Amino acid sequence: MTNAVSFKQVSRHFGSVRAVDAVDLDIGEGEFFAMLGPSGSGKTTCLRLIAGFEQPTSGHIEIFGQQAEGVPPYRRNVNTVFQDYALFPHLNVLDNVSYGLMVKGVGKAERHRDAEAALELVKLPGYGSRRPSQLSGGQRQRVALARALVNKPKVLLLDEPLGALDLKLRENMQEELKSLQKSLGITFVFVTHDQGEALSMANRVAVFDQGKIMQIGSPEDIYQRPNSRFVADFVGSSNVLPPDFVAKHGGERRWASLRPEAVRIVDGEAGALDAIVVSRSYLGGTTRLSLDVDGQRINALVPAGHPLPEEGALIRIGFTPRDLHLMDGAQ
Amino acid sequence: MRSDLARASLSLKVAAAAGLLFLHVPILLIFVYAFTTEEKSYQWPPPGFTTQWLAVTWNRPDVWQALGLSVQVAAISTAIALVLGTLCAAAISGSRFFGREAISLLVILPIALPGIITGISLRSAFSLMEIPFSMWTIILGHATFCVVVVYNNAVARFRRVSGSLVEASMDLGANSFQTFRYCILPNIGTALVAGGMLAFALSFDEVIVTTFTAGQQQTLPIWMLEELVRPRQRPVTNVVAMVVVLVTLLPILAAYYLTRDGDQVAGSGK
């Protein structure tokens, strides 16, 4: 089967800056794919390479099996939801949504009907006559979504789609985007720096750092089996343990990650470690303890309802060896 | 304390009134002398009033010739300025490149330079290149500062048409021409109209650059200068002056109102 998007050794350099550096990437048809990474990691440039706003310095890009280099954005069957929505201020909502159909020469009656249907899809029926300036941030985002979807793209690109929304709205939109993607069956590629968002929405996640993909996998893979200190630290806020510490506590002499929820408070069990509680942070459903174990800082999550040790208290902690995830080739 | 500051003293009011009168009474005098019965010198008070000079002006072919040339020059240099000024503004605001600030400065320079410098340099350049003086050399001279006016208006508006709007348009399938037609032009249109009107008005009453770049042709302001030294039918000049005031004032007022409304339209989107 053909991939929706395929990168082969794609690089995009800006002068001496390697924004994207020899990236190999396959995104399958119908996937909900997340590009996750800190700002400046190259994820947005990758998105712009797919959209056609950037051309690769070297390498090869295919969209549904067709070569994409040199093809301008307006001849790609790909649409983008921009971070700042980029709604046309001089057009009302209906004309914004039907813009793509208008430039393709679709008649007025037909394109307005399609635009109405798209507005219905994003739960904004009857908003057609308003100006973008009269809408709230969440509504503008929905209009931007409708404006892209009305063109029936094969790939929908979303650049930090939820970044400008408040928490409640963001959670709603996450659910809506997921069900929308499922019902339409369109390949969604979205860029985010929010690991929670990437893990909860995507089928597959690529973690970017310094222009390279550090790891690609399902959210479970990325979260539970990070392959590097960077991924462990960025995605899971996992405890990253140095080789010496791991060797001392029953592992190989390698870097390892340990998820904070795998750390348990125990009473005199074998294999338990002495730890001093440095600080406590109440997170609602859980409380995070910051512990000092032999000079190594380890975070532990204690579910609500369990007894909490005081700050400065000496406690004993344990974890099962299989929770200790050894990382391959960790630098 | 506050009311002291807010309320101007009597002397300040008188001074302000005097300043305004000083600026505007001479213009009124021009209007008054357009209707005087005395044709050889500007005598005050006018011995009598007549409207005969309107008819005399109407029947003078040299007035029509000068007016026609001025309108042509202003229209063509404004058209040139609209195209070049818009393109230049798009380039300066749309991309970053080496020497961008320098080019921006060089574009604005002609309006900062004294007209006499522009005039002399153009004149020597024209004769160096052996270009005969004609209407087209006048147009070239005027276009140098008309471009700046259009550029200045357009560049301010281009800054507000964010780059992602152009990308959004292309993303939705519009090619470069369609993007300009449906996305950029509606957002910068009023700025272009305003810039064009200002350019037209500037060109219409320009004297200095015209003096240096014209051959035998007389634009309206040049014709007026020449007319002042003649002893007969002086009020004809005043009638023409009155027309010039109206012709240049109206576009400037219109440009002012257009950009004011345009600000509200363009600003409301963000």
XYZ file of C-alpha atoms in Angstrom:
601
model
C 0.000 0.000 0.000
C 1.136 3.540 -0.643
C 2.011 5.812 2.185
C 0.188 9.109 2.532
C 3.468 10.919 3.083
C 6.942 9.548 2.639
C 10.255 11.296 3.425
C 13.498 9.785 2.164
C 16.637 11.391 3.587
C 14.975 14.792 3.526
C 17.019 17.785 4.656
C 16.121 21.447 4.810
C 18.980 23.757 5.692
C 18.707 27.504 6.296
C 22.260 28.686 5.768
C 24.253 26.746 8.342
C 21.162 25.782 10.361
C 20.014 22.227 9.724
C 16.320 22.679 10.491
C 15.561 19.228 9.113
C 18.467 16.835 8.827
C 18.272 13.600 6.776
C 14.813 12.608 7.966
C 13.215 9.301 6.936
C 9.514 9.164 7.641
C 6.495 7.192 6.443
C 2.981 8.242 7.362
C 0.312 5.685 6.479
C -3.036 6.474 4.923
C -5.686 7.277 7.529
C -3.185 7.741 10.345
C -3.464 10.399 13.009
C 0.209 11.274 13.169
C 1.834 13.625 15.668
C 5.142 15.417 15.295
C 6.299 16.202 18.794
C 9.306 18.193 19.862
C 10.563 21.346 21.525
C 10.514 24.607 19.544
C 13.236 24.696 16.908
C 13.357 20.907 16.632
C 12.299 20.895 12.965
C 8.760 19.590 13.349
C 7.110 22.679 11.882
C 9.576 22.741 8.981
C 8.603 19.134 8.239
C 4.958 20.174 8.150
C 5.794 23.059 5.814
C 7.713 20.661 3.576
C 4.559 18.551 3.234
C 2.408 21.644 2.602
C 4.865 22.916 -0.005
C 5.807 26.208 1.687
C 9.353 24.889 1.951
C 11.339 22.864 -0.546
C 13.867 20.275 0.640
C 17.558 21.118 0.309
C 18.097 17.466 -0.493
C 16.158 14.214 -0.319
C 12.860 13.073 -1.715
C 9.265 13.631 -0.626
C 6.278 11.660 -1.892
C 2.629 12.376 -1.214
C 0.477 9.361 -2.068
C 3.251 8.023 -4.251
C 3.700 11.232 -6.236
C 6.887 13.246 -6.146
C 6.292 16.471 -4.210
C 9.503 18.420 -4.730
C 8.922 21.436 -6.971
C 5.141 21.158 -6.720
C 3.726 24.486 -5.416
C 1.315 24.478 -2.447
C -1.679 25.250 -4.665
C -1.208 22.077 -6.671
C -1.059 19.709 -3.701
C -4.078 17.900 -2.378
C -3.060 18.897 1.112
C -4.587 21.569 3.326
C -3.346 23.266 6.444
C -4.915 24.591 9.631
C -2.568 27.390 10.600
C -1.428 28.149 14.096
C -2.827 31.691 13.944
C -5.772 30.370 11.835
C -4.952 32.904 9.062
C -8.612 33.644 8.336
C -9.115 36.313 5.679
C -10.206 39.455 7.541
C -11.929 40.937 4.497
C -14.253 37.964 3.977
C -17.099 36.672 6.107
C -17.050 33.138 7.498
C -18.923 31.582 4.579
C -16.620 33.166 1.986
C -13.599 32.165 4.053
C -14.728 28.547 4.048
C -15.625 28.545 0.348
C -12.379 30.314 -0.706
C -10.709 27.093 -1.847
C -13.739 26.131 -3.951
C -14.028 29.687 -5.336
C -10.477 29.720 -6.725
C -11.130 26.316 -8.267
C -14.059 27.806 -10.150
C -16.936 26.104 -8.322
C -20.204 28.011 -8.805
C -21.485 30.232 -6.044
C -24.553 28.205 -5.079
C -22.633 24.947 -4.949
C -19.652 26.263 -3.006
C -21.855 28.017 -0.465
C -23.800 24.793 0.039
C -20.574 22.841 0.579
C -19.284 25.525 2.925
C -22.483 25.374 4.975
C -22.071 21.610 5.231
C -18.456 22.042 6.383
C -19.556 24.587 8.993
C -22.119 22.086 10.194
C -19.375 19.484 10.461
C -17.406 21.706 12.840
C -20.583 22.623 14.747
C -20.832 26.221 13.562
C -24.008 26.128 11.457
C -25.452 29.555 10.693
C -22.240 31.455 11.418
C -21.604 32.131 7.711
C -22.456 35.828 7.688
C -20.165 36.760 10.594
C -16.744 38.312 10.261
C -13.720 36.447 11.658
C -13.189 39.375 14.053
C -16.578 38.677 15.630
C -15.649 35.109 16.591
C -13.955 33.709 19.683
C -10.628 31.884 19.434
C -12.283 28.468 19.521
C -14.768 29.453 16.820
C -12.003 30.820 14.581
C -10.215 27.525 14.917
C -13.339 25.661 13.815
C -13.718 27.968 10.817
C -10.068 27.324 9.893
C -10.781 23.597 10.164
C -13.905 23.851 7.984
C -12.018 25.974 5.431
C -9.430 23.218 5.061
C -11.836 20.261 5.145
C -14.228 21.645 2.526
C -11.516 20.984 -0.099
C -11.583 17.269 0.781
C -7.801 17.065 1.238
C -6.020 13.726 1.250
C -3.810 14.944 4.073
C -4.793 17.553 6.640
C -1.924 19.373 8.312
C -2.462 21.019 11.689
C 0.172 23.398 13.029
C -0.108 23.588 16.843
C -3.885 23.529 16.357
C -4.809 23.848 20.017
C -1.978 26.055 21.187
C -4.019 29.244 21.519
C -7.012 27.713 23.296
C -7.681 27.500 27.024
C -7.508 24.147 28.810
C -11.218 23.232 28.808
C -11.643 24.158 25.132
C -8.462 22.278 24.273
C -9.741 19.049 25.822
C -13.035 19.361 23.929
C -11.249 20.035 20.664
C -8.942 17.058 21.190
C -11.953 14.772 21.388
C -13.626 16.410 18.421
C -10.540 16.246 16.235
C -10.138 12.578 17.066
C -13.725 11.662 16.194
C -13.620 13.896 13.101
C -10.508 12.136 11.903
C -12.068 8.752 12.540
C -15.300 9.557 10.697
C -13.629 11.254 7.710
C -10.771 8.782 7.403
C -8.425 11.574 6.242
C -4.759 11.376 7.180
C -4.119 13.974 9.892
C -0.604 15.206 10.594
C -0.284 17.573 13.501
C 2.576 19.408 15.088
C 2.695 20.032 18.814
C 5.109 20.649 21.643
C 2.630 19.291 24.186
C 3.439 15.649 24.881
C 0.052 15.036 26.561
C -1.719 16.224 23.423
C 0.451 14.058 21.163
C 0.012 10.935 23.276
C -3.753 11.297 23.723
C -4.645 12.127 20.119
C -2.237 10.361 17.780
C -1.971 6.765 16.535
C 1.707 7.302 16.053
C 4.150 9.891 17.308
C 7.493 11.080 15.968
C 9.688 12.806 18.530
C 11.935 15.483 17.008
C 15.116 17.005 18.337
C 17.574 19.241 16.490
C 16.223 18.436 13.048
C 16.260 14.689 13.529
C 13.625 12.159 14.483
C 14.680 10.576 17.781
C 11.945 7.941 17.913
C 8.802 6.955 16.030
C 6.201 4.714 17.569
C 2.803 4.325 19.140
C 2.097 6.538 22.160
C 2.621 3.483 24.425
C 6.004 2.774 22.840
C 7.151 6.320 23.176
C 5.959 6.658 26.722
C 6.916 3.269 28.137
C 9.946 2.387 26.040
C 11.785 5.607 25.242
C 14.964 4.874 23.297
C 16.989 7.811 24.529
C 17.408 10.148 27.450
C 15.948 12.956 25.367
C 12.714 11.077 24.622
C 12.391 9.794 28.177
C 12.852 13.274 29.552
C 10.751 15.154 26.996
C 7.819 12.763 26.650
C 7.314 11.027 29.941
C 8.971 13.288 32.464
C 10.471 9.923 33.342
C 13.308 9.526 35.771
C 16.461 9.222 33.708
C 18.989 7.134 35.605
C 22.730 7.109 34.867
C 24.599 3.814 34.163
C 26.342 3.732 37.554
C 23.080 3.995 39.434
C 21.415 1.327 37.278
C 24.336 -1.094 37.731
C 24.258 -0.592 41.474
C 20.569 -1.403 41.702
C 20.422 -4.597 39.736
C 20.639 -3.587 36.104
C 23.239 -3.463 33.360
C 25.652 -0.554 33.206
C 23.437 1.468 30.884
C 21.201 4.498 30.924
C 17.660 3.611 31.965
C 14.319 5.325 32.402
C 11.913 4.773 35.248
C 8.389 6.176 35.094
C 7.410 8.053 38.264
C 4.189 6.028 38.713
C 6.278 2.803 38.842
C 8.017 3.964 42.021
C 6.237 2.631 45.159
C 6.632 3.440 48.832
C 7.303 0.150 50.682
C 8.059 -1.123 54.213
C 11.322 -3.058 54.574
C 10.915 -5.133 51.413
C 13.909 -6.739 49.744
C 15.535 -4.575 47.118
C 14.101 -1.420 48.654
C 16.057 1.836 48.660
C 16.398 4.543 51.273
C 15.065 7.883 50.099
C 14.612 11.346 51.578
C 11.511 13.339 50.592
C 12.791 16.639 49.221
C 9.457 18.161 48.232
C 5.802 17.371 47.561
C 3.596 18.767 44.785
C -0.127 18.215 44.884
C -1.401 17.478 41.335
C -5.029 16.603 42.088
C -5.366 12.908 41.210
C -1.836 12.241 42.372
C 0.890 13.822 44.438
C 4.415 14.041 43.080
C 7.231 13.374 45.516
C 10.690 14.557 44.687
C 13.092 12.093 46.357
C 16.809 12.001 46.998
C 18.166 8.461 46.601
C 21.895 8.223 47.112
C 22.331 11.676 45.632
C 20.151 10.766 42.635
C 16.927 12.751 42.188
C 13.915 10.485 41.546
C 10.297 11.560 41.109
C 7.521 9.333 42.359
C 3.748 9.654 41.850
C 1.529 8.682 44.771
C -2.168 8.177 43.915
C -4.683 10.139 45.974
C -5.853 8.306 49.103
C -2.476 6.796 49.942
C -0.673 8.061 53.049
C 1.803 10.821 52.226
C 5.180 11.181 53.941
C 6.184 14.604 55.267
C 8.868 16.655 53.550
C 12.271 15.698 54.939
C 11.040 12.236 56.034
C 13.179 9.145 55.474
C 11.225 6.498 53.544
C 11.891 3.312 51.611
C 10.941 2.910 47.964
C 10.937 0.040 45.508
C 10.248 -0.808 41.897
C 10.112 -4.038 39.953
C 13.129 -4.555 37.671
C 10.982 -4.770 34.535
C 9.842 -1.174 35.107
C 13.452 -0.181 34.705
C 13.635 0.466 30.959
C 17.166 0.185 29.581
C 17.751 2.565 26.681
C 19.562 1.442 23.542
C 22.349 3.586 22.315
C 21.553 6.318 24.790
C 24.219 8.965 24.628
C -4.817 72.734 38.268
C -6.390 70.529 35.697
C -8.888 73.107 34.521
C -6.081 75.655 34.216
C -4.306 73.345 31.818
C -7.426 72.469 29.900
C -8.585 76.062 29.458
C -6.391 78.136 27.175
C -5.687 81.714 28.143
C -7.089 84.517 26.023
C -3.694 85.413 24.574
C -3.129 81.822 23.426
C -6.528 81.809 21.740
C -5.737 85.057 19.953
C -2.329 83.739 18.872
C -3.875 80.521 17.538
C -6.525 82.449 15.653
C -3.907 84.769 14.200
C -1.814 81.807 13.056
C -4.764 80.177 11.326
C -5.748 83.453 9.678
C -2.183 83.986 8.451
C -2.271 80.554 6.824
C -5.642 80.813 5.174
C -6.479 84.459 4.413
C -4.061 84.541 1.419
C -5.944 81.619 -0.091
C -9.179 83.517 0.333
C -7.569 86.555 -1.326
C -6.792 84.416 -4.373
C -10.461 83.562 -4.592
C -11.468 87.224 -4.186
C -9.097 88.428 -6.919
C -10.551 85.877 -9.311
C -13.645 88.089 -9.385
C -12.084 91.559 -9.449
C -12.830 94.028 -12.254
C -9.268 95.305 -12.327
C -6.914 93.278 -14.553
C -3.442 94.912 -14.384
C -2.476 94.899 -10.713
C -3.885 93.384 -7.540
C -5.556 96.418 -6.082
C -7.097 96.331 -2.616
C -9.937 96.684 -2.077
C -11.075 95.430 -5.502
C -12.839 98.239 -7.354
C -15.673 95.916 -8.342
C -16.713 92.305 -8.824
C -17.374 90.391 -12.027
C -17.628 86.799 -13.223
C -16.335 87.636 -16.702
C -12.926 86.003 -15.960
C -14.503 82.570 -15.736
C -15.623 82.926 -19.354
C -12.294 84.454 -20.425
C -10.412 81.555 -18.826
C -12.727 79.063 -20.448
C -11.904 80.490 -23.895
C -8.100 80.569 -23.483
C -6.550 77.611 -25.380
C -3.224 77.870 -23.475
C -5.059 77.185 -20.190
C -6.626 74.056 -21.633
C -3.324 72.888 -23.048
C -1.530 73.294 -19.698
C -4.392 71.683 -17.799
C -4.486 68.761 -20.226
C -0.754 68.192 -19.921
C -0.871 68.357 -16.117
C -3.723 65.857 -15.906
C -1.945 63.515 -18.323
C 1.352 63.749 -16.460
C -0.278 63.258 -13.071
C -2.373 60.315 -14.284
C 0.481 58.466 -15.988
C 3.036 59.023 -13.214
C 0.435 57.905 -10.660
C -0.206 54.757 -12.690
C 3.530 54.017 -12.873
C 3.855 54.711 -9.147
C 0.961 52.387 -8.308
C 2.585 49.461 -10.083
C 6.177 50.037 -8.961
C 5.317 51.239 -5.444
C 3.099 48.224 -4.772
C 5.660 45.752 -6.089
C 8.390 47.384 -4.039
C 6.274 47.411 -0.880
C 5.431 43.743 -1.401
C 9.098 42.844 -1.766
C 10.234 44.868 1.243
C 7.512 43.663 3.597
C 7.168 40.126 2.299
C 10.701 38.844 2.552
C 13.980 39.329 4.335
C 17.094 39.720 2.254
C 20.492 41.340 2.410
C 20.282 45.106 1.935
C 16.540 45.277 2.598
C 16.782 48.300 4.889
C 19.119 50.042 2.452
C 16.694 49.563 -0.435
C 13.836 50.780 1.710
C 15.818 53.956 2.431
C 16.793 54.436 -1.220
C 13.157 54.209 -2.269
C 12.106 56.870 0.223
C 15.064 59.159 -0.497
C 13.606 61.044 -3.532
C 10.912 62.611 -1.374
C 13.413 63.588 1.313
C 15.771 65.157 -1.216
C 15.064 68.779 -2.164
C 13.184 68.865 -5.472
C 15.904 71.002 -6.959
C 18.457 68.204 -6.448
C 16.156 65.658 -8.049
C 15.516 68.116 -10.889
C 19.172 68.923 -11.595
C 20.304 65.317 -11.398
C 17.510 64.139 -13.694
C 18.209 66.962 -16.156
C 21.891 66.124 -16.395
C 21.093 62.416 -16.627
C 18.623 63.033 -19.455
C 21.059 65.149 -21.447
C 23.867 62.680 -20.767
C 21.722 59.897 -22.212
C 20.574 62.259 -24.985
C 16.919 61.823 -24.155
C 14.968 64.754 -25.650
C 12.792 66.623 -23.163
C 9.136 65.802 -23.586
C 6.062 64.944 -21.611
C 7.726 61.624 -20.823
C 10.721 63.210 -19.119
C 8.312 65.182 -16.919
C 6.475 61.953 -16.121
C 9.727 60.219 -15.177
C 10.621 63.101 -12.879
C 7.234 63.022 -11.186
C 7.214 59.262 -10.888
C 10.325 59.409 -8.649
C 8.372 60.966 -5.803
C 4.979 59.482 -6.673
C 6.432 56.001 -6.174
C 7.447 56.965 -2.647
C 3.959 58.129 -1.703
C 2.367 54.911 -2.960
C 5.121 52.805 -1.417
C 4.729 54.424 1.996
C 0.979 53.834 2.004
C 1.221 50.281 0.732
C 4.070 49.130 2.947
C 2.195 50.069 6.117
C -0.778 47.995 4.992
C 1.301 45.080 3.742
C 2.751 44.743 7.234
C -0.733 44.069 8.537
C -1.523 41.460 5.874
C 0.348 38.741 7.709
C 2.458 36.301 5.712
C 0.292 33.381 6.724
C -2.686 34.913 4.863
C -0.787 34.551 1.597
C 0.245 31.028 2.554
C -3.334 30.187 3.496
C -4.529 31.380 0.111
C -1.932 29.287 -1.724
C -2.671 26.342 0.525
C -6.332 26.545 -0.499
C -5.380 26.237 -4.161
C -5.002 29.849 -5.309
C -2.075 30.509 -7.647
C -0.019 33.702 -7.395
C -2.366 35.756 -9.533
C -5.481 34.551 -7.690
C -3.795 35.162 -4.356
C -3.074 38.746 -5.370
C -6.567 39.263 -6.757
C -8.615 37.689 -3.952
C -6.386 37.911 -0.880
C -3.856 40.757 -1.145
C -5.688 43.382 -3.213
C -8.823 43.517 -1.030
C -6.609 44.081 1.990
C -4.397 46.801 0.500
C -6.939 48.378 -1.901
C -7.864 51.430 0.146
C -4.200 52.126 0.887
C -3.487 52.091 -2.842
C -6.373 54.442 -3.615
C -5.173 56.819 -0.911
C -1.568 56.638 -2.086
C -2.623 57.127 -5.682
C -4.669 60.225 -4.867
C -1.828 61.775 -2.898
C 0.557 61.004 -5.732
C -1.818 62.591 -8.242
C -2.160 65.738 -6.143
C 1.616 66.019 -5.635
C 2.311 65.631 -9.329
C -0.448 68.056 -10.307
C 1.051 71.081 -8.543
C 4.751 70.206 -8.843
C 6.953 73.077 -10.104
C 10.624 72.504 -9.340
C 11.280 69.062 -10.799
C 9.033 69.991 -13.726
C 11.089 73.106 -14.488
C 14.196 70.975 -14.892
C 12.682 68.068 -16.784
C 10.356 69.905 -19.192
C 11.239 71.162 -22.632
C 8.778 73.575 -24.239
C 5.823 71.981 -22.498
C 3.956 73.900 -19.852
C 2.186 72.134 -17.023
C -0.423 74.141 -15.217
C 1.814 75.387 -12.352
C 4.535 76.417 -14.832
C 1.958 78.226 -16.919
C 0.827 80.124 -13.812
C 4.365 81.229 -12.988
C 4.809 82.558 -16.521
C 1.449 84.282 -16.411
C 2.358 86.281 -13.310
C 4.916 88.344 -15.219
C 2.401 89.348 -17.873
C 0.467 92.532 -17.239
C -2.888 91.613 -18.815
C -5.809 89.443 -17.739
C -4.274 88.690 -14.329
C -7.486 87.360 -12.742
C -7.331 84.451 -15.219
C -4.445 83.094 -13.127
C -6.608 83.381 -10.035
C -9.451 81.486 -11.636
C -7.035 78.725 -12.560
C -5.545 78.795 -9.064
C -8.987 78.339 -7.614
C -9.540 75.310 -9.818
C -6.163 73.853 -8.797
C -7.016 74.248 -5.106
C -10.251 72.368 -5.636
C -8.707 69.686 -7.864
C -5.899 68.920 -5.396
C -7.825 69.421 -2.168
C -10.655 67.057 -2.961
C -8.476 63.970 -3.645
C -6.443 64.623 -0.500
C -9.583 64.856 1.603
C -10.919 61.695 -0.028
C -7.618 59.916 0.610
C -7.758 60.971 4.250
C -11.244 59.548 4.704
C -10.431 56.360 2.799
C -7.372 55.485 4.888
C -9.241 56.323 8.071
C -11.996 53.847 7.218
C -9.419 51.402 5.871
C -7.650 51.349 9.214
C -10.813 50.253 10.889
C -11.476 47.518 8.348
C -7.954 46.171 8.312
C -7.506 46.502 12.055
C -10.687 44.653 12.908
C -9.432 41.356 11.547
C -6.633 40.925 14.059
